[in-house]
Amino acid sequence: MGPEEFLTKSGVSRETFERLRLYAELLLKWQARINLVGPDTLPDLWSRHLLDSAQLFPLIKPGAGRLVDLGSGAGFPGLVLALMGASDVHLVESDSRKCAFLREAARVTGTPVTVVNRRIEQVPPLSADVVTARALAPLDRLLGWAFPHLAPGGECLFLKGRGAEDELTASAKEWNITASRVPSLSDPGGLVLHLREVSRGRAQP
């Protein structure tokens, strides 16, 4: 997938597309110095990373406030969502070099974000309406990281691969959730897990 096909599939405005293009160019430049994404994914950057992230934007509830992206890495999906108009985006990333990239990408594209250079476990509760993550951890562990940051009524949007159903089954031992499954636009075997009413349950004996 090239930039123009991304533009068609994502439905973003030309102005947003130009900012995403600047971001993609900067990523390719920095990739030569630090490993931001898997090198084998670079030829399909617009699908594997940009469209993969952008597909979450229509799932964010209207009027949502703070968005917290756990394990942002090179900015997927959090920085992409900020570029598309998500508000009060916090990017949590423990790697200081990746944080330097995130700050520079935000500056170059004129995108207001807060970069949090700390391990997820060390971040004070952020009271988020939306928590996002991609390729970070199994769902039960991911929920343990996300739950302290969820505001009342907050939701999770997690990009998952083929093992999503197994992860949902495993997480049910500890968590009560209402889950919607949205087929991925970028991965034929992937899902977006849209989780609501997240609470700790009683572990099964």
PDB file of C-alpha atoms in Angstrom, residues 28-105:
ATOM      1  CA  LEU A  28      12.453   6.569   7.778  1.00  0.00           C
ATOM      2  CA  LYS A  29      15.256   9.057   8.465  1.00  0.00           C
ATOM      3  CA  TRP A  30      15.551   8.118  12.143  1.00  0.00           C
ATOM      4  CA  GLN A  31      15.235   4.400  11.399  1.00  0.00           C
ATOM      5  CA  ALA A  32      18.737   4.528   9.944  1.00  0.00           C
ATOM      6  CA  ARG A  33      20.053   5.426  13.424  1.00  0.00           C
ATOM      7  CA  ILE A  34      17.740   3.654  15.868  1.00  0.00           C
ATOM      8  CA  ASN A  35      15.430   0.690  15.434  1.00  0.00           C
ATOM      9  CA  LEU A  36      11.959   2.256  15.597  1.00  0.00           C
ATOM     10  CA  VAL A  37      10.064  -0.488  13.741  1.00  0.00           C
ATOM     11  CA  GLY A  38      10.931  -3.909  12.378  1.00  0.00           C
ATOM     12  CA  PRO A  39      13.072  -3.349   9.261  1.00  0.00           C
ATOM     13  CA  ASP A  40      11.080  -5.927   7.297  1.00  0.00           C
ATOM     14  CA  THR A  41       7.903  -3.847   7.799  1.00  0.00           C
ATOM     15  CA  LEU A  42       9.296  -0.669   6.225  1.00  0.00           C
ATOM     16  CA  PRO A  43       8.244  -1.508   2.630  1.00  0.00           C
ATOM     17  CA  ASP A  44       4.636  -1.679   3.852  1.00  0.00           C
ATOM     18  CA  LEU A  45       4.836   1.242   6.289  1.00  0.00           C
ATOM     19  CA  TRP A  46       1.554   2.836   5.185  1.00  0.00           C
ATOM     20  CA  SER A  47      -0.466  -0.324   5.787  1.00  0.00           C
ATOM     21  CA  ARG A  48       1.378  -2.151   8.600  1.00  0.00           C
ATOM     22  CA  HIS A  49       1.794   0.909  10.780  1.00  0.00           C
ATOM     23  CA  LEU A  50      -0.134   3.963   9.615  1.00  0.00           C
ATOM     24  CA  LEU A  51      -3.424   2.383   8.502  1.00  0.00           C
ATOM     25  CA  ASP A  52      -3.185  -0.126  11.350  1.00  0.00           C
ATOM     26  CA  SER A  53      -3.159   2.816  13.768  1.00  0.00           C
ATOM     27  CA  ALA A  54      -5.581   5.087  11.912  1.00  0.00           C
ATOM     28  CA  GLN A  55      -8.365   2.480  11.934  1.00  0.00           C
ATOM     29  CA  LEU A  56      -8.845   3.123  15.666  1.00  0.00           C
ATOM     30  CA  PHE A  57      -9.866   6.744  15.196  1.00  0.00           C
ATOM     31  CA  PRO A  58     -13.517   6.118  14.163  1.00  0.00           C
ATOM     32  CA  LEU A  59     -13.904   3.885  17.238  1.00  0.00           C
ATOM     33  CA  ILE A  60     -13.116   6.688  19.688  1.00  0.00           C
ATOM     34  CA  LYS A  61     -16.369   7.829  21.237  1.00  0.00           C
ATOM     35  CA  PRO A  62     -17.488  11.385  20.334  1.00  0.00           C
ATOM     36  CA  GLY A  63     -16.407  13.915  22.914  1.00  0.00           C
ATOM     37  CA  ALA A  64     -13.743  11.644  24.413  1.00  0.00           C
ATOM     38  CA  GLY A  65     -11.083  13.469  26.379  1.00  0.00           C
ATOM     39  CA  ARG A  66      -7.676  12.161  27.347  1.00  0.00           C
ATOM     40  CA  LEU A  67      -6.150   9.277  25.390  1.00  0.00           C
ATOM     41  CA  VAL A  68      -3.285   7.262  26.881  1.00  0.00           C
ATOM     42  CA  ASP A  69      -1.182   5.113  24.549  1.00  0.00           C
ATOM     43  CA  LEU A  70       0.808   2.435  26.361  1.00  0.00           C
ATOM     44  CA  GLY A  71       4.162   1.377  24.934  1.00  0.00           C
ATOM     45  CA  SER A  72       4.042   3.941  22.134  1.00  0.00           C
ATOM     46  CA  GLY A  73       7.328   2.965  20.514  1.00  0.00           C
ATOM     47  CA  ALA A  74       7.559   4.977  17.302  1.00  0.00           C
ATOM     48  CA  GLY A  75       4.081   6.442  17.872  1.00  0.00           C
ATOM     49  CA  PHE A  76       1.756   3.638  16.807  1.00  0.00           C
ATOM     50  CA  PRO A  77      -1.084   4.049  17.374  1.00  0.00           C
ATOM     51  CA  GLY A  78      -0.978   7.054  19.737  1.00  0.00           C
ATOM     52  CA  LEU A  79       0.831   9.669  17.686  1.00  0.00           C
ATOM     53  CA  VAL A  80      -1.120   8.763  14.549  1.00  0.00           C
ATOM     54  CA  LEU A  81      -4.371   9.261  16.484  1.00  0.00           C
ATOM     55  CA  ALA A  82      -3.123  12.618  17.771  1.00  0.00           C
ATOM     56  CA  LEU A  83      -2.297  13.634  14.204  1.00  0.00           C
ATOM     57  CA  MET A  84      -5.856  12.720  13.230  1.00  0.00           C
ATOM     58  CA  GLY A  85      -7.356  14.884  15.961  1.00  0.00           C
ATOM     59  CA  ALA A  86      -7.509  12.836  19.178  1.00  0.00           C
ATOM     60  CA  SER A  87      -7.299  15.183  22.153  1.00  0.00           C
ATOM     61  CA  ASP A  88      -4.945  15.313  25.142  1.00  0.00           C
ATOM     62  CA  VAL A  89      -2.830  12.374  23.993  1.00  0.00           C
ATOM     63  CA  HIS A  90      -0.253  10.929  26.412  1.00  0.00           C
ATOM     64  CA  LEU A  91       2.403   8.670  24.870  1.00  0.00           C
ATOM     65  CA  VAL A  92       3.932   6.325  27.454  1.00  0.00           C
ATOM     66  CA  GLU A  93       7.297   4.913  26.376  1.00  0.00           C
ATOM     67  CA  SER A  94      10.251   3.721  28.481  1.00  0.00           C
ATOM     68  CA  ASP A  95      12.924   3.943  25.750  1.00  0.00           C
ATOM     69  CA  SER A  96      14.471   7.428  25.908  1.00  0.00           C
ATOM     70  CA  ARG A  97      15.655   7.315  22.285  1.00  0.00           C
ATOM     71  CA  LYS A  98      12.151   6.546  21.063  1.00  0.00           C
ATOM     72  CA  CYS A  99      10.854   9.362  23.260  1.00  0.00           C
ATOM     73  CA  ALA A 100      13.301  11.725  21.563  1.00  0.00           C
ATOM     74  CA  PHE A 101      11.852  10.638  18.215  1.00  0.00           C
ATOM     75  CA  LEU A 102       8.274  11.098  19.445  1.00  0.00           C
ATOM     76  CA  ARG A 103       9.023  14.648  20.614  1.00  0.00           C
ATOM     77  CA  GLU A 104      10.691  15.519  17.322  1.00  0.00           C
ATOM     78  CA  ALA A 105       7.846  13.999  15.276  1.00  0.00           C
TER      79      ALA A 105
END
